[in-house]
Amino acid sequence: MKNIIYKPWLTKGLALLFCLGLSLSACNNVLEDVDDLSNYPAQGTFDDEQTVNAYLSALYSSTFSGWPLNFGNYSNESGGIIGSDWITENNGTMKFWPYDIIRRVNIMLEELPAGQIPTEDQVEMEAQAKFIRAYLYFKMVYYHGGVPIITKPQDLEDNLNVSRNSTAECFDFIISDLDHAIANLPGRYEGGEFGKIDQATARAFKGRVLLYKASPQFNPSNPYDNGYWEDAYQANTQAKEFLDANGYGLLENYTDVFETSQHKENIFSVVYVDPVKTNGRGEDAVRPLSESKNATGGDQPIWALAEAFPMKDGKMPGDPTSAYTYDLQSFWENRDPRFEATLVWNGAAYPLSGKTDRRQYTMSNIALPVDAFGYIIQGESHYRTGLYCRKGIMEELSQELVNTNDVDWPEIRYAEILFNFAESANETGHTNEAFKVLKDIRQRAGIEPGDDGNFGLNDGMSREEMRETILHEKFIEMAFEGQRFWDLRRHRMLDRLDGMRKYGIMATKLNGKAYNEVTPEDINAANNYNLMPDDFTYEVVELITNGPTQMSMPEKYYFFPIQLSHIDRNTNLEQNIGWEGGTFDPTL
């Protein structure tokens, strides 16, 4: 059971906010609806430290969410086909327009200096607010490109028909807010203050922002030789050095990253505490339904992800130089330890709900029907893959308490900073620094170092080979953490998803017997968890056989459209090029 620390600064602040009636949800989007622009916090809100913290806590809650459940459906991590017309100008898919929250941030920044809180106590509050604003603007920019920069709370008498700022102007604005946060926040919050934005958070996030700015997404005509890569390298170098100096680093045990709290790898976390705030992981949707409640099917791994994990010596499955022979019929054997830490397969030990000897089965007529993956269950192939996700699951929770999971969500963790550093190092000629990152990641994972100490990695990789290796390593290290789709998109590699079909791994026979030939004795053996993975025969099967069967990721998805309803209300907003009527260029 993980160590739980109560967070009074967050939970008491939110409670006070609503007790005072300072509801902030009524402020509508200032760029589409002006009905509530006169809605302002109550007089005196910014005169008292407790009410300011309540206001700030509400901004945290509105901005930072938990695990990105099912986001792997958009890439090659989990099941689900993204068909054509997934994103349109009219629908709400992949639209991000949080000007209601930004208005609240701007209110705080405007009113706080005029309040009665001592100036020296305002500094950290203002810096946290500016980080939140930078975070929101950054997400808008990587969704849509340049957007209107609003720094004051708009009123009814203001001109609300604002135009989009250029993408370059938006990046400058984001970096300015982050630099302010870096200059005015303490190095690291710990103990009861853990979960608050600090200098470590701001430095790490600045590295992420500048990595995106340098990326092919924003620089299609000069994807890897533009000058922004040097900026990204410098920022990520500074972030890594600061984090190292302040006690951050990789945990020794990979699974502890997701099952313990307040550790040295979590730089910025969304904190969950039972019973105040729970189920950020969505464990009730990720577990097999036989050990869950209400629904399941979330984050179901596909065969492409299983294939991506190397063997224990770091070589890919089937590589003739590997010390380990790979066979589909024993695909789980001798794999990178992160394979077992991330995936659950047919017959694997999965001790949920206090059942210490429990094994997970997926074969039809052997598994419980709600967990099975087979040809005979109508619609089943759409929601089952033959694999389940183990990452972030609190296995000790009973079925009745499954939604009390309070594992913190690591919004920014040290491993990501290492990958950001490695990418920018590789693109600026520091290949050896990138290579060391990969070895550090693999060493922590438990991969064997080999005689050459390279953990299965090839010496002398070219810049392009190193780029691919970094992206692949991040794919498996950060599976189901909401990174893969965005990584492919910012590298303009969505063509790797376009036209992709998705597959699962099906247990088709038990000791040579098909599903309709199993005996009561076989079922009894399963009920007692006596069947092992190698008692079964496996086939790779396509998941979706009716309706859309192939992923659709057109070129125009590198920048999502501004929702048409926003443009209808504000004719000064230009649509992105590539979308109907689009004239705005979102690239740099």
Coordinates of C-alpha atoms in Angstrom, one line a residue:
M1 CA 0.0 0.0 0.0
K2 CA 1.4 3.4 -0.9
N3 CA 2.3 6.1 1.5
I4 CA -0.6 8.6 1.7
I5 CA 0.0 12.2 2.6
Y6 CA -3.0 14.4 3.2
K7 CA -3.0 17.6 1.2
P8 CA -4.6 20.4 3.3
W9 CA -3.6 23.2 0.9
L10 CA -5.7 21.6 -1.9
T11 CA -8.6 19.9 -0.2
K12 CA -9.4 22.5 2.4
G13 CA -9.0 25.2 -0.1
L14 CA -11.5 23.7 -2.5
A15 CA -13.9 23.1 0.4
L16 CA -13.6 26.7 1.5
L17 CA -14.1 28.0 -2.0
F18 CA -17.5 26.4 -2.4
C19 CA -18.6 27.1 1.2
L20 CA -18.0 30.8 0.4
G21 CA -20.1 30.4 -2.7
L22 CA -17.2 31.5 -5.0
S23 CA -18.4 29.2 -7.8
L24 CA -16.1 29.7 -10.7
S25 CA -17.8 27.4 -13.2
A26 CA -20.2 30.0 -14.4
C27 CA -17.7 32.1 -16.2
N28 CA -18.3 31.3 -19.9
N29 CA -15.8 31.3 -22.7
V30 CA -14.9 35.0 -23.2
L31 CA -14.3 34.4 -26.9
E32 CA -17.7 32.9 -27.6
D33 CA -20.2 33.9 -25.0
V34 CA -20.3 37.3 -23.1
D35 CA -23.3 36.6 -20.9
D36 CA -21.3 36.1 -17.7
L37 CA -18.4 38.5 -18.2
S38 CA -19.6 40.5 -15.2
N39 CA -19.3 37.4 -13.0
Y40 CA -16.4 38.2 -10.6
P41 CA -15.3 36.7 -7.3
A42 CA -16.7 38.1 -4.2
Q43 CA -15.2 41.3 -2.7
G44 CA -12.4 40.4 -0.3
T45 CA -11.5 37.1 -2.0
F46 CA -7.9 38.4 -2.6
D47 CA -7.5 40.0 0.8
D48 CA -7.2 36.7 2.7
E49 CA -4.5 34.0 2.1
Q50 CA -7.0 31.2 2.8
T51 CA -9.5 32.4 0.1
V52 CA -6.7 33.1 -2.4
N53 CA -5.5 29.5 -1.9
A54 CA -9.0 28.3 -2.4
Y55 CA -9.2 30.2 -5.6
L56 CA -5.9 28.9 -6.8
S57 CA -6.8 25.4 -5.8
A58 CA -9.9 25.6 -8.1
L59 CA -7.6 26.7 -10.9
Y60 CA -5.4 23.6 -10.3
S61 CA -8.5 21.4 -10.3
S62 CA -9.8 22.9 -13.6
T63 CA -6.5 22.6 -15.3
F64 CA -4.8 19.3 -14.3
S65 CA -6.6 16.0 -14.8
G66 CA -5.7 12.4 -14.1
W67 CA -4.6 9.5 -16.2
P68 CA -5.4 9.9 -19.9
L69 CA -7.7 6.8 -20.1
N70 CA -8.0 5.3 -23.6
F71 CA -5.7 7.8 -25.2
G72 CA -3.8 4.9 -26.6
N73 CA -6.7 4.2 -28.9
Y74 CA -5.5 7.1 -31.0
S75 CA -2.1 5.4 -31.6
N76 CA -0.6 1.9 -31.6
E77 CA -1.0 1.3 -27.8
S78 CA -4.6 0.1 -27.4
G79 CA -7.7 -1.0 -29.2
G80 CA -10.2 1.2 -31.0
I81 CA -10.1 2.4 -34.6
I82 CA -10.0 6.1 -35.4
G83 CA -11.9 6.3 -38.6
S84 CA -12.4 9.1 -41.2
D85 CA -14.1 12.3 -40.1
W86 CA -13.0 11.7 -36.5
I87 CA -12.2 15.4 -36.3
T88 CA -14.4 18.0 -38.0
E89 CA -14.8 21.7 -37.7
N90 CA -18.2 21.2 -36.1
N91 CA -17.6 18.5 -33.5
G92 CA -15.9 18.9 -30.2
T93 CA -13.2 16.3 -30.8
M94 CA -9.6 17.4 -30.2
K95 CA -10.7 21.0 -29.5
F96 CA -9.2 22.9 -26.6
W97 CA -10.4 26.4 -25.9
P98 CA -10.1 27.1 -22.1
Y99 CA -10.6 30.8 -22.0
D100 CA -13.0 30.5 -19.1
I101 CA -10.1 29.2 -17.0
I102 CA -7.7 31.7 -18.5
R103 CA -10.1 34.5 -17.5
R104 CA -10.0 33.3 -13.9
V105 CA -6.2 33.3 -13.9
N106 CA -6.2 36.8 -15.3
I107 CA -8.7 37.9 -12.6
M108 CA -6.3 36.6 -10.0
L109 CA -3.3 38.3 -11.5
E110 CA -5.2 41.6 -11.8
E111 CA -6.7 41.6 -8.3
L112 CA -4.0 40.0 -6.2
P113 CA -1.7 43.0 -6.2
A114 CA -4.6 45.3 -5.0
G115 CA -5.5 42.9 -2.2
Q116 CA -4.3 43.0 1.4
I117 CA -2.0 40.0 1.4
P118 CA 1.6 41.1 2.0
T119 CA 3.5 41.6 -1.2
E120 CA 6.1 39.0 -0.3
D121 CA 3.4 36.4 0.1
Q122 CA 1.9 37.2 -3.2
V123 CA 5.0 36.2 -5.2
E124 CA 4.6 32.4 -5.2
M125 CA 0.8 32.6 -5.8
E126 CA 1.3 34.8 -8.8
A127 CA 4.0 32.5 -10.1
Q128 CA 1.8 29.4 -9.8
A129 CA -1.0 31.3 -11.6
K130 CA 1.3 32.2 -14.5
F131 CA 2.5 28.6 -14.8
I132 CA -1.2 27.5 -15.1
R133 CA -1.8 30.1 -17.8
A134 CA 1.3 29.0 -19.7
Y135 CA 0.2 25.3 -19.4
L136 CA -3.2 26.2 -20.9
Y137 CA -1.8 28.2 -23.7
F138 CA 0.7 25.6 -24.6
K139 CA -2.0 22.9 -24.9
M140 CA -4.0 25.3 -27.1
V141 CA -0.9 25.9 -29.3
Y142 CA 0.0 22.2 -29.9
Y143 CA -3.7 21.5 -30.6
H144 CA -4.4 24.5 -32.9
G145 CA -1.3 26.7 -33.4
G146 CA -1.5 30.4 -32.5
V147 CA -4.5 31.6 -30.5
P148 CA -5.6 35.0 -29.1
I149 CA -3.4 36.1 -26.2
I150 CA -5.6 37.5 -23.5
T151 CA -3.8 38.9 -20.4
K152 CA -6.6 40.9 -18.8
P153 CA -10.0 39.8 -17.7
Q154 CA -12.3 40.9 -20.4
D155 CA -15.4 43.0 -19.6
L156 CA -18.6 43.6 -21.5
E157 CA -17.3 47.0 -22.7
D158 CA -14.1 45.4 -24.2
N159 CA -13.8 44.4 -27.8
L160 CA -14.3 40.7 -27.6
N161 CA -13.8 40.0 -31.3
V162 CA -10.0 39.4 -31.0
S163 CA -7.8 37.9 -33.6
R164 CA -5.4 35.0 -33.4
N165 CA -1.8 35.8 -32.4
S166 CA 0.9 34.0 -34.4
T167 CA 2.3 30.8 -33.1
A168 CA 5.6 32.4 -32.6
E169 CA 4.1 35.1 -30.4
C170 CA 2.2 32.5 -28.4
F171 CA 5.4 30.5 -27.7
D172 CA 7.1 33.7 -26.6
F173 CA 4.2 34.5 -24.3
I174 CA 4.3 30.9 -22.8
I175 CA 8.1 31.1 -22.2
S176 CA 7.7 34.5 -20.6
D177 CA 5.2 33.2 -18.1
L178 CA 7.3 30.1 -17.4
D179 CA 10.4 32.2 -16.9
H180 CA 8.5 34.3 -14.4
A181 CA 7.5 31.1 -12.5
I182 CA 11.1 29.8 -12.5
A183 CA 12.3 33.1 -11.1
N184 CA 9.7 33.3 -8.3
L185 CA 9.0 29.8 -7.1
P186 CA 10.9 27.7 -4.5
G187 CA 13.1 24.9 -5.9
R188 CA 10.9 22.0 -4.6
Y189 CA 7.8 21.6 -2.6
E190 CA 7.7 18.5 -0.4
G191 CA 5.6 17.0 2.4
G192 CA 2.2 18.6 2.8
E193 CA 3.0 21.0 0.0
F194 CA 3.7 18.2 -2.5
G195 CA 1.6 18.6 -5.6
K196 CA 2.1 22.4 -5.9
I197 CA 3.8 23.9 -8.8
D198 CA 7.5 24.7 -8.0
Q199 CA 10.6 25.7 -9.8
A200 CA 11.4 22.1 -10.7
T201 CA 8.0 21.8 -12.4
A202 CA 8.4 25.0 -14.3
R203 CA 11.9 24.1 -15.5
A204 CA 10.9 20.7 -16.6
F205 CA 7.8 22.0 -18.4
K206 CA 9.8 24.7 -20.2
G207 CA 11.9 21.9 -21.7
R208 CA 8.8 20.2 -22.9
V209 CA 7.5 23.4 -24.5
L210 CA 10.7 24.1 -26.3
L211 CA 11.0 20.5 -27.6
Y212 CA 7.6 21.0 -29.2
K213 CA 8.6 24.4 -30.6
A214 CA 11.6 22.8 -32.3
S215 CA 9.7 19.8 -33.6
P216 CA 8.7 19.0 -37.2
Q217 CA 5.1 19.7 -36.3
F218 CA 5.9 23.5 -36.2
N219 CA 8.8 23.4 -38.6
P220 CA 7.8 21.2 -41.5
S221 CA 10.2 22.9 -44.0
N222 CA 13.2 22.5 -41.7
P223 CA 12.2 19.8 -39.2
Y224 CA 15.6 18.8 -37.6
D225 CA 18.1 21.5 -38.4
N226 CA 16.3 24.6 -37.2
G227 CA 17.8 26.8 -34.5
Y228 CA 15.0 26.0 -32.0
W229 CA 16.6 22.7 -31.3
E230 CA 19.5 24.4 -29.6
D231 CA 17.1 26.3 -27.4
A232 CA 15.4 23.0 -26.5
Y233 CA 18.7 21.4 -25.7
Q234 CA 19.8 24.3 -23.4
A235 CA 16.4 24.3 -21.6
N236 CA 16.4 20.5 -21.1
T237 CA 20.0 20.5 -20.0
Q238 CA 19.3 23.2 -17.4
A239 CA 16.2 21.3 -16.3
K240 CA 18.0 18.0 -15.9
E241 CA 20.9 19.6 -14.0
F242 CA 18.5 21.4 -11.7
L243 CA 16.5 18.2 -11.0
D244 CA 19.6 16.2 -10.4
A245 CA 20.9 18.9 -7.9
N246 CA 17.6 18.8 -6.1
G247 CA 17.3 15.1 -5.5
Y248 CA 15.2 14.0 -8.4
G249 CA 16.0 10.9 -10.4
L250 CA 14.9 7.5 -11.6
L251 CA 13.4 5.2 -9.0
E252 CA 15.2 1.8 -8.7
N253 CA 11.9 -0.1 -9.3
Y254 CA 9.9 0.8 -12.3
T255 CA 6.5 -0.3 -10.8
D256 CA 7.0 2.0 -7.8
V257 CA 6.7 5.0 -10.1
F258 CA 2.9 4.3 -10.3
E259 CA 2.2 2.7 -7.0
T260 CA 3.9 5.0 -4.5
S261 CA 3.7 8.7 -3.9
Q262 CA 6.0 11.7 -3.2
H263 CA 9.0 10.0 -4.7
K264 CA 12.0 11.4 -6.5
E265 CA 10.7 10.6 -10.0
N266 CA 7.5 12.5 -9.8
I267 CA 8.3 16.1 -10.6
F268 CA 4.7 17.3 -10.7
S269 CA 1.7 15.1 -9.7
V270 CA -2.0 15.4 -9.6
V271 CA -2.5 14.1 -6.1
Y272 CA -5.2 11.7 -5.2
V273 CA -6.2 10.9 -1.5
D274 CA -8.9 8.5 -0.5
P275 CA -11.6 9.4 0.2
V276 CA -11.3 13.1 -0.8
K277 CA -10.2 12.5 -4.4
T278 CA -10.0 9.1 -6.0
N279 CA -9.9 7.0 -9.2
G280 CA -7.8 9.3 -11.3
R281 CA -6.5 6.1 -12.9
G282 CA -10.0 5.0 -13.8
E283 CA -9.1 1.6 -12.4
D284 CA -12.8 0.6 -12.5
A285 CA -12.6 0.9 -16.3
V286 CA -9.1 -0.7 -16.8
R287 CA -9.4 -3.9 -14.7
P288 CA -11.0 -7.0 -16.1
L289 CA -14.8 -6.7 -15.6
S290 CA -14.8 -9.8 -13.4
E291 CA -12.9 -7.8 -10.8
S292 CA -14.3 -4.4 -11.5
K293 CA -17.6 -2.5 -11.5
N294 CA -20.0 -1.1 -14.1
A295 CA -17.7 -1.1 -17.2
T296 CA -14.3 -2.2 -18.5
G297 CA -12.3 -2.1 -21.7
G298 CA -10.1 0.9 -20.9
D299 CA -6.5 0.9 -22.0
Q300 CA -6.6 -2.6 -23.5
P301 CA -3.2 -3.2 -25.0
I302 CA -2.9 -4.3 -28.6
W303 CA -0.4 -6.7 -30.1
A304 CA 1.7 -3.8 -31.6
L305 CA 2.5 -2.7 -28.1
A306 CA 3.4 -6.2 -26.9
E307 CA 5.7 -6.6 -29.9
A308 CA 7.5 -3.4 -29.2
F309 CA 9.1 -4.6 -25.9
P310 CA 12.5 -6.1 -26.3
M311 CA 13.8 -9.3 -24.8
K312 CA 15.7 -9.3 -21.5
D313 CA 19.0 -8.6 -23.2
G314 CA 17.5 -5.5 -24.9
K315 CA 17.4 -7.1 -28.4
M316 CA 14.1 -7.1 -30.3
P317 CA 12.1 -10.3 -30.5
G318 CA 13.5 -12.5 -33.3
D319 CA 16.8 -10.7 -33.5
P320 CA 19.3 -13.4 -34.3
T321 CA 21.9 -11.7 -32.1
S322 CA 19.7 -12.0 -29.0
A323 CA 20.6 -14.6 -26.4
Y324 CA 16.9 -15.4 -26.1
T325 CA 14.9 -17.4 -28.7
Y326 CA 11.5 -15.8 -29.4
D327 CA 8.4 -17.9 -30.1
L328 CA 4.8 -16.6 -30.5
Q329 CA 3.6 -19.5 -28.4
S330 CA 5.6 -18.2 -25.4
F331 CA 5.7 -14.5 -26.3
W332 CA 5.8 -13.5 -22.6
E333 CA 9.0 -15.3 -21.8
N334 CA 12.4 -13.6 -21.3
R335 CA 11.1 -10.1 -22.1
D336 CA 12.1 -6.7 -20.8
P337 CA 10.7 -6.6 -17.2
R338 CA 8.5 -3.6 -18.2
F339 CA 6.5 -6.1 -20.3
E340 CA 5.2 -7.8 -17.2
A341 CA 4.9 -4.4 -15.3
T342 CA 2.7 -3.1 -18.1
L343 CA 0.8 -6.0 -19.6
V344 CA -1.4 -8.9 -18.4
W345 CA -1.8 -11.9 -20.7
N346 CA -3.7 -15.1 -20.7
G347 CA -2.7 -17.3 -17.8
A348 CA -0.5 -14.5 -16.2
A349 CA -0.5 -14.0 -12.5
Y350 CA -2.7 -11.0 -11.7
P351 CA -3.5 -11.0 -7.9
L352 CA -6.5 -8.7 -7.9
S353 CA -8.9 -8.1 -4.9
G354 CA -6.6 -9.9 -2.4
K355 CA -6.6 -13.1 -4.4
T356 CA -2.9 -13.8 -4.1
D357 CA -3.0 -16.9 -6.4
R358 CA -5.3 -15.4 -9.0
R359 CA -4.5 -15.8 -12.7
Q360 CA -6.1 -13.9 -15.6
Y361 CA -7.6 -16.0 -18.4
T362 CA -8.9 -14.7 -21.7
M363 CA -9.8 -17.9 -23.7
S364 CA -13.5 -18.4 -24.4
N365 CA -15.1 -21.0 -22.2
I366 CA -12.1 -20.9 -19.9
A367 CA -12.1 -17.2 -18.9
L368 CA -15.2 -15.8 -17.2
P369 CA -17.4 -14.6 -20.1
V370 CA -17.0 -10.9 -19.2
D371 CA -13.2 -11.2 -19.6
A372 CA -13.0 -13.5 -22.6
F373 CA -11.5 -12.7 -26.0
G374 CA -12.8 -15.1 -28.7
Y375 CA -14.7 -15.3 -32.0
I376 CA -18.0 -16.4 -30.4
I377 CA -19.0 -13.3 -28.4
Q378 CA -21.0 -10.7 -30.4
G379 CA -19.1 -7.4 -30.5
E380 CA -16.4 -8.7 -28.2
S381 CA -13.5 -8.3 -30.5
H382 CA -14.1 -4.5 -30.5
Y383 CA -13.5 -4.3 -26.8
R384 CA -11.1 -7.1 -26.0
T385 CA -7.6 -7.7 -27.2
G386 CA -6.4 -10.7 -25.2
L387 CA -4.3 -8.4 -23.0
Y388 CA -5.0 -6.2 -20.0
C389 CA -3.1 -3.2 -18.6
R390 CA -1.4 -3.6 -15.2
K391 CA 0.1 -0.1 -15.0
G392 CA -1.1 2.1 -12.1
I393 CA -3.4 -0.6 -10.8
M394 CA -3.8 -1.0 -7.0
E395 CA -4.2 -4.7 -7.1
E396 CA -5.0 -5.0 -3.4
L397 CA -8.3 -3.2 -3.7
S398 CA -11.4 -5.3 -3.5
Q399 CA -13.9 -5.3 -6.3
E400 CA -16.3 -3.2 -4.2
L401 CA -13.6 -0.6 -3.6
V402 CA -12.0 -0.6 -7.0
N403 CA -12.9 3.1 -7.7
T404 CA -11.1 4.2 -4.5
N405 CA -7.8 4.0 -6.3
D406 CA -5.8 7.0 -5.2
V407 CA -2.6 6.5 -7.1
D408 CA -1.1 9.9 -8.0
W409 CA -1.0 10.9 -11.7
P410 CA 2.6 11.8 -12.7
E411 CA 1.9 14.7 -15.0
I412 CA 5.7 15.3 -15.3
R413 CA 8.1 12.6 -14.3
Y414 CA 11.9 12.4 -14.4
A415 CA 12.0 9.8 -17.2
E416 CA 10.2 12.2 -19.6
I417 CA 12.8 14.9 -18.9
L418 CA 15.5 12.4 -19.8
F419 CA 13.8 11.6 -23.1
N420 CA 13.3 15.4 -23.8
F421 CA 17.0 15.9 -23.1
A422 CA 18.0 12.9 -25.2
E423 CA 15.9 14.1 -28.2
S424 CA 17.3 17.6 -28.1
A425 CA 20.8 16.4 -27.5
N426 CA 20.6 14.0 -30.5
E427 CA 19.4 16.8 -32.8
T428 CA 22.2 19.1 -31.8
G429 CA 25.1 16.8 -32.2
H430 CA 25.4 15.4 -28.7
T431 CA 24.7 11.8 -29.6
N432 CA 26.7 10.4 -26.7
E433 CA 24.6 12.2 -24.2
A434 CA 21.4 10.8 -25.8
F435 CA 23.0 7.3 -25.7
K436 CA 23.7 7.5 -22.0
V437 CA 20.0 8.4 -21.3
L438 CA 18.9 5.3 -23.1
K439 CA 21.3 3.1 -21.1
D440 CA 20.1 4.7 -17.9
I441 CA 16.5 4.1 -18.7
R442 CA 17.2 0.5 -19.7
Q443 CA 19.3 -0.2 -16.7
R444 CA 16.5 0.9 -14.4
A445 CA 14.1 -1.2 -16.3
G446 CA 16.2 -4.3 -15.5
I447 CA 17.4 -5.1 -18.9
E448 CA 20.7 -7.1 -18.9
P449 CA 23.8 -4.9 -19.7
G450 CA 25.5 -7.4 -21.9
D451 CA 29.2 -7.8 -22.3
D452 CA 29.5 -4.4 -23.9
G453 CA 27.4 -2.6 -21.3
N454 CA 25.1 -1.2 -23.9
F455 CA 21.9 -2.9 -22.7
G456 CA 21.1 -4.3 -26.1
L457 CA 21.6 -0.9 -27.9
N458 CA 23.7 -0.6 -31.0
D459 CA 26.9 1.3 -31.0
G460 CA 27.5 4.0 -33.6
M461 CA 23.9 4.9 -34.3
S462 CA 23.3 7.7 -36.8
R463 CA 21.3 10.7 -35.9
E464 CA 18.2 9.2 -37.6
E465 CA 18.7 5.8 -36.0
M466 CA 19.1 7.4 -32.5
R467 CA 16.0 9.4 -33.1
E468 CA 14.0 6.3 -33.9
T469 CA 15.5 4.5 -30.9
I470 CA 14.6 7.3 -28.5
L471 CA 11.0 7.3 -29.7
H472 CA 10.7 3.6 -29.5
E473 CA 12.2 3.5 -26.0
K474 CA 9.8 6.2 -24.9
F475 CA 6.9 4.2 -26.4
I476 CA 7.4 1.3 -24.1
E477 CA 8.7 3.2 -21.0
M478 CA 5.7 5.6 -21.0
A479 CA 2.9 3.4 -22.4
F480 CA -0.6 4.5 -21.4
E481 CA 0.8 7.8 -20.1
G482 CA -0.7 9.8 -22.9
Q483 CA 2.6 10.4 -24.8
R484 CA 2.6 8.2 -27.9
F485 CA 0.1 9.9 -30.1
W486 CA 1.6 13.4 -29.4
D487 CA 5.1 12.1 -30.0
L488 CA 4.2 10.8 -33.4
R489 CA 2.2 13.9 -34.2
R490 CA 5.0 16.4 -33.3
H491 CA 7.5 14.4 -35.4
R492 CA 5.0 14.4 -38.3
M493 CA 4.8 10.6 -38.2
L494 CA 1.1 10.2 -38.3
D495 CA 1.5 8.4 -41.6
R496 CA 2.6 5.4 -39.5
L497 CA -0.9 5.2 -38.0
D498 CA -2.8 6.1 -41.2
G499 CA -4.2 2.9 -42.7
M500 CA -3.0 0.8 -39.6
R501 CA -5.1 -2.2 -38.6
K502 CA -5.1 -3.4 -35.0
Y503 CA -4.6 -6.9 -33.7
G504 CA -4.9 -8.8 -30.5
I505 CA -3.5 -12.1 -29.2
M506 CA -6.1 -14.8 -28.9
A507 CA -5.8 -18.1 -26.9
T508 CA -7.5 -20.5 -29.3
K509 CA -6.8 -23.9 -27.8
L510 CA -6.1 -25.5 -24.4
N511 CA -3.8 -28.4 -24.6
G512 CA -4.9 -28.9 -28.2
K513 CA -8.6 -28.5 -27.4
A514 CA -10.7 -25.8 -29.0
Y515 CA -13.0 -23.6 -26.9
N516 CA -16.0 -25.9 -27.5
E517 CA -14.0 -29.0 -26.6
V518 CA -12.9 -28.0 -23.1
T519 CA -14.1 -30.2 -20.2
P520 CA -15.6 -29.5 -16.8
E521 CA -12.2 -30.5 -15.4
D522 CA -10.5 -27.8 -17.5
I523 CA -12.9 -25.2 -16.3
N524 CA -12.4 -26.3 -12.7
A525 CA -8.6 -26.0 -13.2
A526 CA -9.1 -22.5 -14.4
N527 CA -11.3 -21.7 -11.4
N528 CA -8.5 -22.8 -9.2
Y529 CA -5.9 -20.9 -11.2
N530 CA -4.0 -24.0 -12.1
L531 CA -3.7 -23.4 -15.9
M532 CA -0.4 -21.8 -17.0
P533 CA 0.1 -19.6 -20.1
D534 CA 2.0 -22.3 -21.9
D535 CA -1.0 -24.7 -21.6
F536 CA -2.6 -22.7 -24.4
T537 CA -2.1 -22.1 -28.1
Y538 CA -2.1 -18.5 -29.5
E539 CA -3.0 -16.7 -32.7
V540 CA -2.6 -13.0 -33.6
V541 CA -6.0 -11.9 -34.8
E542 CA -7.5 -8.7 -36.2
L543 CA -9.6 -6.9 -33.7
I544 CA -12.1 -5.0 -35.9
T545 CA -13.8 -6.9 -38.6
N546 CA -16.8 -4.8 -39.3
G547 CA -17.2 -1.1 -39.7
P548 CA -14.0 1.0 -40.1
T549 CA -11.1 -1.4 -39.9
Q550 CA -8.2 1.0 -40.6
M551 CA -6.9 4.0 -38.8
S552 CA -7.3 7.4 -40.5
M553 CA -4.8 10.1 -39.8
P554 CA -4.7 12.6 -42.6
E555 CA -2.1 15.3 -43.0
K556 CA -4.4 18.1 -41.7
Y557 CA -4.4 16.5 -38.2
Y558 CA -1.1 18.0 -37.5
F559 CA -3.1 21.1 -36.4
F560 CA -6.7 20.6 -35.3
P561 CA -9.3 23.1 -36.4
I562 CA -10.8 25.9 -34.4
Q563 CA -14.3 24.8 -33.6
L564 CA -16.8 26.5 -36.0
S565 CA -19.0 27.7 -33.2
H566 CA -16.1 29.9 -32.0
I567 CA -15.6 31.4 -35.4
D568 CA -19.3 32.0 -35.9
R569 CA -19.3 34.1 -32.8
N570 CA -16.0 35.9 -33.6
T571 CA -15.5 36.5 -37.3
N572 CA -11.9 37.8 -36.6
L573 CA -10.9 34.2 -35.8
E574 CA -9.2 32.6 -38.8
Q575 CA -9.5 28.9 -39.4
N576 CA -6.4 26.8 -39.9
I577 CA -5.1 26.0 -43.4
G578 CA -6.2 22.6 -44.5
W579 CA -9.7 23.0 -42.9
E580 CA -12.7 24.4 -44.7
G581 CA -12.2 28.1 -45.4
G582 CA -8.8 28.0 -43.5
T583 CA -6.3 30.9 -44.1
F584 CA -4.3 30.8 -40.8
D585 CA -0.8 29.2 -41.0
P586 CA -0.1 27.6 -37.5
T587 CA 3.5 26.7 -38.3
L588 CA 6.5 28.8 -37.3

